[in-house]
Tab-separated table of N, CA and C in Angstrom:
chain	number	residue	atom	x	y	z
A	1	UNK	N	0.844	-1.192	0.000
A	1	UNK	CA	0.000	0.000	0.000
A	1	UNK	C	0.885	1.249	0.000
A	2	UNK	N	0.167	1.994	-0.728
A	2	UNK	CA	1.644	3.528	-1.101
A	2	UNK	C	0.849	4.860	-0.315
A	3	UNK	N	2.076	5.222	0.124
A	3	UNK	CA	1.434	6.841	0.633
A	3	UNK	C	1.598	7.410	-0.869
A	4	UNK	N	0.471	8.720	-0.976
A	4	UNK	CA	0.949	9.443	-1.981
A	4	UNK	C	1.019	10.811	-1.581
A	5	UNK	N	2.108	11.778	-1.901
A	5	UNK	CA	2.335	12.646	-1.970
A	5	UNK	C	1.885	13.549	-2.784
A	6	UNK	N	0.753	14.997	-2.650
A	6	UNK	CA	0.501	16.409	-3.959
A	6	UNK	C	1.019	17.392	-3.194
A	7	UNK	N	1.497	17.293	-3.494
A	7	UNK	CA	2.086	19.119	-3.363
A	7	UNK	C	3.036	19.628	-4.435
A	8	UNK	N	2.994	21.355	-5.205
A	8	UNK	CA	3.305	21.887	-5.869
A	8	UNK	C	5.307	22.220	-6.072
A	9	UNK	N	5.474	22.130	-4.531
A	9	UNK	CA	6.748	22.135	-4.076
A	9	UNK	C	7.634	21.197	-4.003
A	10	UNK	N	8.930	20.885	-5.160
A	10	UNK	CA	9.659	19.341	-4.987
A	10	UNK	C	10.225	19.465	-3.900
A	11	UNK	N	10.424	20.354	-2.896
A	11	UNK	CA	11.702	20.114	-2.062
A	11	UNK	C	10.680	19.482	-0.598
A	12	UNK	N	8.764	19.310	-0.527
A	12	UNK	CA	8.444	19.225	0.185
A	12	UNK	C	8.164	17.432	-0.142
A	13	UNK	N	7.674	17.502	-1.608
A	13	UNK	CA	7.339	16.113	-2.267
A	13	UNK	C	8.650	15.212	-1.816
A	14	UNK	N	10.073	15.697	-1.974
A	14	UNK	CA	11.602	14.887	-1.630
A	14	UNK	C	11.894	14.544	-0.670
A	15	UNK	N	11.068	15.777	0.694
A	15	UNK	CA	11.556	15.524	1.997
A	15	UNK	C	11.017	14.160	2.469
A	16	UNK	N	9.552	14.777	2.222
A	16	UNK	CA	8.287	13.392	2.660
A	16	UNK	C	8.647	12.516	2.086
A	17	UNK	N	9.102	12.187	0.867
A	17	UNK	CA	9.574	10.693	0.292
A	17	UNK	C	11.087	10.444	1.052
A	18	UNK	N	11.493	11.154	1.243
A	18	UNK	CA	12.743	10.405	2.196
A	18	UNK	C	12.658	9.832	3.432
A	19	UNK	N	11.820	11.043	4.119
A	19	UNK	CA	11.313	10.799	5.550
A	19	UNK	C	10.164	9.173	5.354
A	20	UNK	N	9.440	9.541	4.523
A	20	UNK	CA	9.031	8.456	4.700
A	20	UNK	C	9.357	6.652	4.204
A	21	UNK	N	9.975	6.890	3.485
A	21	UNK	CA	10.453	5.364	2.926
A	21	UNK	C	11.673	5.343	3.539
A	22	UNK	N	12.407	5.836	4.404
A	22	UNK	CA	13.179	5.447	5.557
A	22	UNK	C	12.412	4.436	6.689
A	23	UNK	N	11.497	4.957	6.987
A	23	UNK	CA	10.458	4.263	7.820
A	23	UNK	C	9.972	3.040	7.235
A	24	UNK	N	10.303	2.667	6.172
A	24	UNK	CA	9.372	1.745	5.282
A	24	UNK	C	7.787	1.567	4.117
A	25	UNK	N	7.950	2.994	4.523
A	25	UNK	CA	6.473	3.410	3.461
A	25	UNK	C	6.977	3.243	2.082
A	26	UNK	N	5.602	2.442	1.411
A	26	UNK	CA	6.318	2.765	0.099
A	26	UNK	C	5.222	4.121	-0.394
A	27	UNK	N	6.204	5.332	-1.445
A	27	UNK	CA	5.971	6.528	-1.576
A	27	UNK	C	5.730	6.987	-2.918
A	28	UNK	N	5.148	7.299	-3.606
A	28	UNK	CA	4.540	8.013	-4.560
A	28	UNK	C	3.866	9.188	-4.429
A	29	UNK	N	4.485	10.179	-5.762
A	29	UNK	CA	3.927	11.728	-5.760
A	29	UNK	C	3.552	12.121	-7.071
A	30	UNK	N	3.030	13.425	-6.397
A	30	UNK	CA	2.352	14.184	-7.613
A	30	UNK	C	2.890	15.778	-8.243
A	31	UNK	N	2.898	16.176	-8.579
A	31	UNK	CA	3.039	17.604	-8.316
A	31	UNK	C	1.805	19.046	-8.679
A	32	UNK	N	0.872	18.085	-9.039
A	32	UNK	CA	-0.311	18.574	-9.291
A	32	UNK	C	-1.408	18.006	-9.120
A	33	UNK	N	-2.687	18.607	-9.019
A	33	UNK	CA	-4.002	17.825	-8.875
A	33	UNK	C	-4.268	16.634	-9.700
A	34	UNK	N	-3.844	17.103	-10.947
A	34	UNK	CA	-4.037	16.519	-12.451
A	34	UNK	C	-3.295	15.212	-12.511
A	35	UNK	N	-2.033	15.431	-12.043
A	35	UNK	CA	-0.863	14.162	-11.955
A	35	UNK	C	-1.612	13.442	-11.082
A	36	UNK	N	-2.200	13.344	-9.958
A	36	UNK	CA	-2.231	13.017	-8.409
A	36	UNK	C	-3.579	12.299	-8.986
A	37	UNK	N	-4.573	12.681	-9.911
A	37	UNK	CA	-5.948	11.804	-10.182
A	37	UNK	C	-5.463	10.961	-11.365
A	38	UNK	N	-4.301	10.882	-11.645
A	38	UNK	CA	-3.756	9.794	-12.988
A	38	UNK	C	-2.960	8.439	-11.832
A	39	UNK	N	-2.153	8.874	-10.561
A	39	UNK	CA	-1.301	8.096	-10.251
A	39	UNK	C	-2.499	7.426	-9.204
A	40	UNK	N	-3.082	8.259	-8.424
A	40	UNK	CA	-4.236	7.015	-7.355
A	40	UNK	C	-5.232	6.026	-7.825
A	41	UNK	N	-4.258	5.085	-6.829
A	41	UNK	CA	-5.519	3.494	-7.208
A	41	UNK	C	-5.594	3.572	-5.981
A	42	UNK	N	-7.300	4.039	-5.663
A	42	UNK	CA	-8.049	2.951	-4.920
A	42	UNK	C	-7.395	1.970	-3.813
A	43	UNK	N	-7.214	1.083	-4.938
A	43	UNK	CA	-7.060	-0.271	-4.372
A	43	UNK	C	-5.416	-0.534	-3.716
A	44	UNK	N	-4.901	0.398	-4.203
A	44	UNK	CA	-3.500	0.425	-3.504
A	44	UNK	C	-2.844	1.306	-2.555
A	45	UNK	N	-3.759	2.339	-2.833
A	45	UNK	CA	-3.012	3.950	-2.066
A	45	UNK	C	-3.631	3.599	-0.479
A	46	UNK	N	-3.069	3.438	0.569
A	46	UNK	CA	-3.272	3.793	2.044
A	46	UNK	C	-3.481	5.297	2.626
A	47	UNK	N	-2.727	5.831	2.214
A	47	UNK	CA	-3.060	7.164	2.589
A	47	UNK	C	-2.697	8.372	1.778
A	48	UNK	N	-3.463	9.677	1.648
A	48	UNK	CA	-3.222	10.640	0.955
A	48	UNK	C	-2.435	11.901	1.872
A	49	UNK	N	-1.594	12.330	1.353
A	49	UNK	CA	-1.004	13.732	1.884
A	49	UNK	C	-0.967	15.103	0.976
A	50	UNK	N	-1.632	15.461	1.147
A	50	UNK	CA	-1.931	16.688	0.246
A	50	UNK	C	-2.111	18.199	0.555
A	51	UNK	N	-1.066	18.476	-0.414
A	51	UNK	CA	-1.084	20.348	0.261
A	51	UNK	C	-2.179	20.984	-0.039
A	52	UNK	N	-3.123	21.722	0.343
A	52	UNK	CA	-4.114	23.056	0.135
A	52	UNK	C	-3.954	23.888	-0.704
A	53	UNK	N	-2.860	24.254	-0.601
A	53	UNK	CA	-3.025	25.859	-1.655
A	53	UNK	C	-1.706	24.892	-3.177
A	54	UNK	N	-2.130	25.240	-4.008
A	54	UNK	CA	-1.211	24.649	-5.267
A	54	UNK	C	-2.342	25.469	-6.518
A	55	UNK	N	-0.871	25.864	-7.484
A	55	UNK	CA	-1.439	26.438	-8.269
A	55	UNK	C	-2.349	25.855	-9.309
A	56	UNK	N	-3.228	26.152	-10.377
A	56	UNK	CA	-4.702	26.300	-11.267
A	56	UNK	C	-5.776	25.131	-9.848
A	57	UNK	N	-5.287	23.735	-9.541
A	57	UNK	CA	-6.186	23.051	-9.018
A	57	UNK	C	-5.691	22.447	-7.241
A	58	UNK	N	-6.594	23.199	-6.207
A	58	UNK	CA	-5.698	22.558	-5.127
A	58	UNK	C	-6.374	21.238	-4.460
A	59	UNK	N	-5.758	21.199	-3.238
A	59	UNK	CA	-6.267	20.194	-2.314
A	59	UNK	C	-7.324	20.049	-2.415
A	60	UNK	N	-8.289	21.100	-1.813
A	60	UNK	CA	-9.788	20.777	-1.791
A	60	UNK	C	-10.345	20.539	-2.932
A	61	UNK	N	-9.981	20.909	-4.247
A	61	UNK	CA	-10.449	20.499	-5.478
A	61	UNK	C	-10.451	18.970	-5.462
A	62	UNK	N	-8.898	18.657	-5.199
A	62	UNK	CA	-8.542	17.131	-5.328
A	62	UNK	C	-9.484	16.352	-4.308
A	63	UNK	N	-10.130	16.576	-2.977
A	63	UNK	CA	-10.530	15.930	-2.246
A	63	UNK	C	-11.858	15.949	-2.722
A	64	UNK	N	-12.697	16.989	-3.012
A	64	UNK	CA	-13.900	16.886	-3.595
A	64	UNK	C	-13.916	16.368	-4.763
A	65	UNK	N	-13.181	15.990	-5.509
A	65	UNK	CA	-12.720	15.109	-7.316
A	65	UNK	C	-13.062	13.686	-6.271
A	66	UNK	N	-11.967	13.734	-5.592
A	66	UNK	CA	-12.253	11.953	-4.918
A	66	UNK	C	-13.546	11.782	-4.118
A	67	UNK	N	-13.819	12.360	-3.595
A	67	UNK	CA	-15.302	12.619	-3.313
A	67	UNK	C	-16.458	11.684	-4.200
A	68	UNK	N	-16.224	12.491	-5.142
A	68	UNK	CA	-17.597	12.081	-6.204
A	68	UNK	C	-17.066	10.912	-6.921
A	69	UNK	N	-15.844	10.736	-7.124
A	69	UNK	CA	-15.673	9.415	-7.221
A	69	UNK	C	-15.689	8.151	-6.576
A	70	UNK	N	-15.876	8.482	-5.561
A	70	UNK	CA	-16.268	7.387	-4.387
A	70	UNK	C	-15.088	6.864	-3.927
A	71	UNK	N	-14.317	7.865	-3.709
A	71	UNK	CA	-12.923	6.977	-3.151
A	71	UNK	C	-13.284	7.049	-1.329
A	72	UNK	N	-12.636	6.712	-0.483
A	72	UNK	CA	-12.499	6.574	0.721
A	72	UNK	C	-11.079	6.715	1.593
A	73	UNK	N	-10.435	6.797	0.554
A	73	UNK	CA	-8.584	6.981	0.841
A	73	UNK	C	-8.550	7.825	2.355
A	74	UNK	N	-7.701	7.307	3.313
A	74	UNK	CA	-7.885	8.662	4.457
A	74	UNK	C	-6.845	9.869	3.957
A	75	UNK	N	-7.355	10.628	4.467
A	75	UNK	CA	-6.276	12.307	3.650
A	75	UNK	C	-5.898	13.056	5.199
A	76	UNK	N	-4.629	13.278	4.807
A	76	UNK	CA	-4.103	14.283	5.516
A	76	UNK	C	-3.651	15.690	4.668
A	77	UNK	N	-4.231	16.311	5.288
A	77	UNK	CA	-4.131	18.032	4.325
A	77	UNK	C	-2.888	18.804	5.044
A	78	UNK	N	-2.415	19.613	4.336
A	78	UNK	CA	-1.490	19.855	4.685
A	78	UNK	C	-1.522	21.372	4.575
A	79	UNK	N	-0.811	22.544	4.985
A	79	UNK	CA	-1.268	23.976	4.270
A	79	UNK	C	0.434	24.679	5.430
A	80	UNK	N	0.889	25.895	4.544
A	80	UNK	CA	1.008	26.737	5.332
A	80	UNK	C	0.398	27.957	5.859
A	81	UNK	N	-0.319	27.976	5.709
A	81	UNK	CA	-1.523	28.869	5.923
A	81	UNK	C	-2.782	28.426	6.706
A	82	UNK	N	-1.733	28.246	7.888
A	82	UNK	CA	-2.186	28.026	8.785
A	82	UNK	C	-3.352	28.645	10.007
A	83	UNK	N	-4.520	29.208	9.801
A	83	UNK	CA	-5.466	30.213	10.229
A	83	UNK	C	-6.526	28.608	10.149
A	84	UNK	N	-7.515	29.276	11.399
A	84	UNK	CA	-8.297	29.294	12.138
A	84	UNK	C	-9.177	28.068	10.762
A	85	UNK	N	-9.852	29.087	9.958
A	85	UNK	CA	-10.565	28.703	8.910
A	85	UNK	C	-10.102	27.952	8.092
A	86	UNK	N	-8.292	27.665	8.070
A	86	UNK	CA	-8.241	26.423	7.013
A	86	UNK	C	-8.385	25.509	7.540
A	87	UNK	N	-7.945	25.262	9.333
A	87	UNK	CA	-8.331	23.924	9.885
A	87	UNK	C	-9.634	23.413	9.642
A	88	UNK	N	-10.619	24.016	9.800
A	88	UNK	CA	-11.816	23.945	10.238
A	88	UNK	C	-12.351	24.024	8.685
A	89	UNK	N	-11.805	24.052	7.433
A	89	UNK	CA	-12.493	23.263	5.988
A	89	UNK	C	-11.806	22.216	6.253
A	90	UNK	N	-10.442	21.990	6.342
A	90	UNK	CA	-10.167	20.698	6.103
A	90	UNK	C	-10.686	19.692	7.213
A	91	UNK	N	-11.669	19.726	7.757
A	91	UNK	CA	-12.092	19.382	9.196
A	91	UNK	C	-13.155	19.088	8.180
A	92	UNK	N	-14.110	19.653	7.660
A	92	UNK	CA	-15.448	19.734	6.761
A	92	UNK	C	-15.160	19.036	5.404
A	93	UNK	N	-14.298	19.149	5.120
A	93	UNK	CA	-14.187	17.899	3.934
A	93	UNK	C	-13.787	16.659	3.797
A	94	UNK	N	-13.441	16.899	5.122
A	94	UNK	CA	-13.250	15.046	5.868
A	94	UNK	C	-11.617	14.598	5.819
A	95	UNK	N	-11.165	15.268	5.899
A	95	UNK	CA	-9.493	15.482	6.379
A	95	UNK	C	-9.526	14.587	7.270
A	96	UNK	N	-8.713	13.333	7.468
A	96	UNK	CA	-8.039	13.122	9.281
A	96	UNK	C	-7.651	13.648	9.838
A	97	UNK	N	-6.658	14.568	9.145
A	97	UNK	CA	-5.727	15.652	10.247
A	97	UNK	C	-5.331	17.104	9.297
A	98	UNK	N	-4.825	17.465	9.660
A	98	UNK	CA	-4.304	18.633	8.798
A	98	UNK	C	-2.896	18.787	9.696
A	99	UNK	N	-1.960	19.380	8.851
A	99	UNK	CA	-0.676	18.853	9.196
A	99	UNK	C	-0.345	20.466	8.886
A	100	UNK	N	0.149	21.505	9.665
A	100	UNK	CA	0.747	22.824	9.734
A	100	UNK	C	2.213	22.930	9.048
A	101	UNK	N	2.209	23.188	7.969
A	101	UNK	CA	3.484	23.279	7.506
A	101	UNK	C	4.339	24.868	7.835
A	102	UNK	N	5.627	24.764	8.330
A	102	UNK	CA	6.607	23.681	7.968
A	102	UNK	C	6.490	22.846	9.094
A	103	UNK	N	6.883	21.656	8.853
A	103	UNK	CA	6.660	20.467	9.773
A	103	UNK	C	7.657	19.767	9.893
A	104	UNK	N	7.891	19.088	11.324
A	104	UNK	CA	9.536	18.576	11.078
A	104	UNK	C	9.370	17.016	11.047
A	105	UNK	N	9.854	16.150	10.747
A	105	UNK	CA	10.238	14.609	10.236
A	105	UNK	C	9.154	14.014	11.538
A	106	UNK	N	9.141	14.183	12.313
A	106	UNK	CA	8.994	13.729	13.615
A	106	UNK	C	7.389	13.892	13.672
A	107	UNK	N	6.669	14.931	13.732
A	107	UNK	CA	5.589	15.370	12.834
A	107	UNK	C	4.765	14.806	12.132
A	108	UNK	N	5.823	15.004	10.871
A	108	UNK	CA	5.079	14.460	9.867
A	108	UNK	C	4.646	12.323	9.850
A	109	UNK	N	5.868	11.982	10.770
A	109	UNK	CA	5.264	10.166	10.959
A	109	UNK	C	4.441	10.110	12.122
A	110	UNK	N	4.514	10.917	12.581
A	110	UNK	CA	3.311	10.970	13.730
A	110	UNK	C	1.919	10.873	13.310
A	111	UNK	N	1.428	12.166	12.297
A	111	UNK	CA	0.303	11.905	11.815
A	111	UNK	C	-0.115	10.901	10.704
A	112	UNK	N	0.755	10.260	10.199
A	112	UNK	CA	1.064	9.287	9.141
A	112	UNK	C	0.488	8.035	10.416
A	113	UNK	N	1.155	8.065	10.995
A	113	UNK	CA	1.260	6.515	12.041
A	113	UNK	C	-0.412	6.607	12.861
A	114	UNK	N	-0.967	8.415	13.118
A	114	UNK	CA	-2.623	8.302	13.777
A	114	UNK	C	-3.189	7.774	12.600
A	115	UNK	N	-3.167	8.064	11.340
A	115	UNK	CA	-4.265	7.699	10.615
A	115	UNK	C	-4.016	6.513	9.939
A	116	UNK	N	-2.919	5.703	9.553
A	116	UNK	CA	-3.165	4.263	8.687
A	116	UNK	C	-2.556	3.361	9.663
A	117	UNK	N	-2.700	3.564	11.219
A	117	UNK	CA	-1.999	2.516	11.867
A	117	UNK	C	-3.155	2.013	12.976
């Protein structure tokens, strides 16, 4: 089962794939909404990590796309923009967690390990 990585930023997509397939995750990314609805299966992806703000299509686009497709994947959202009101959509669109970027290694397997463990 693969974590997958969207976010717009390679140096955040590189960290999380290091950090995490050190641990043993196996890791796959996106760098866009568009990439990110070509690479998820269903049937293989364990968990989603996905940034909020990304340029033409973001997070919440991508989560409401999986939405109506009937996926069930658990998602962790991710944002630096961090205010009051982004917790509390990604809370409403059915986020597990939302993850405050910047975030340090330690962090980031923490909320990885609450939601697919």
């Amino acid at each position: 089962m693969k974590i997958i990585i969207v976010d717009d930023e390679s140096i955040v997509l590189e960290s999380c794939r290091r950090i995490l397939e050190s641990e043993g995750y196996e890791v796959a990314s996106a760098d866009s909404v568009d990439k990110a609805l070509m690479v998820i299966d269903p049937e293989n992806t364990a968990l989603l990590l996905i940034d909020i703000k990304m340029p033409f299509r973001d997070g919440i686009y991508l989560v409401n796309e999986l939405k109506k497709q009937g996926y069930t994947i658990p998602i962790i959202l991710m944002s630096g923009l961090n205010t009051p009101e982004t917790i509390a959509e990604s809370q409403k669109i059915g986020a597990c967690q939302f993850l405050p970027k910047p975030f340090t290694p330690d962090e980031l397997l923490k909320a990885v390990r609450q939601v697919i463990t």
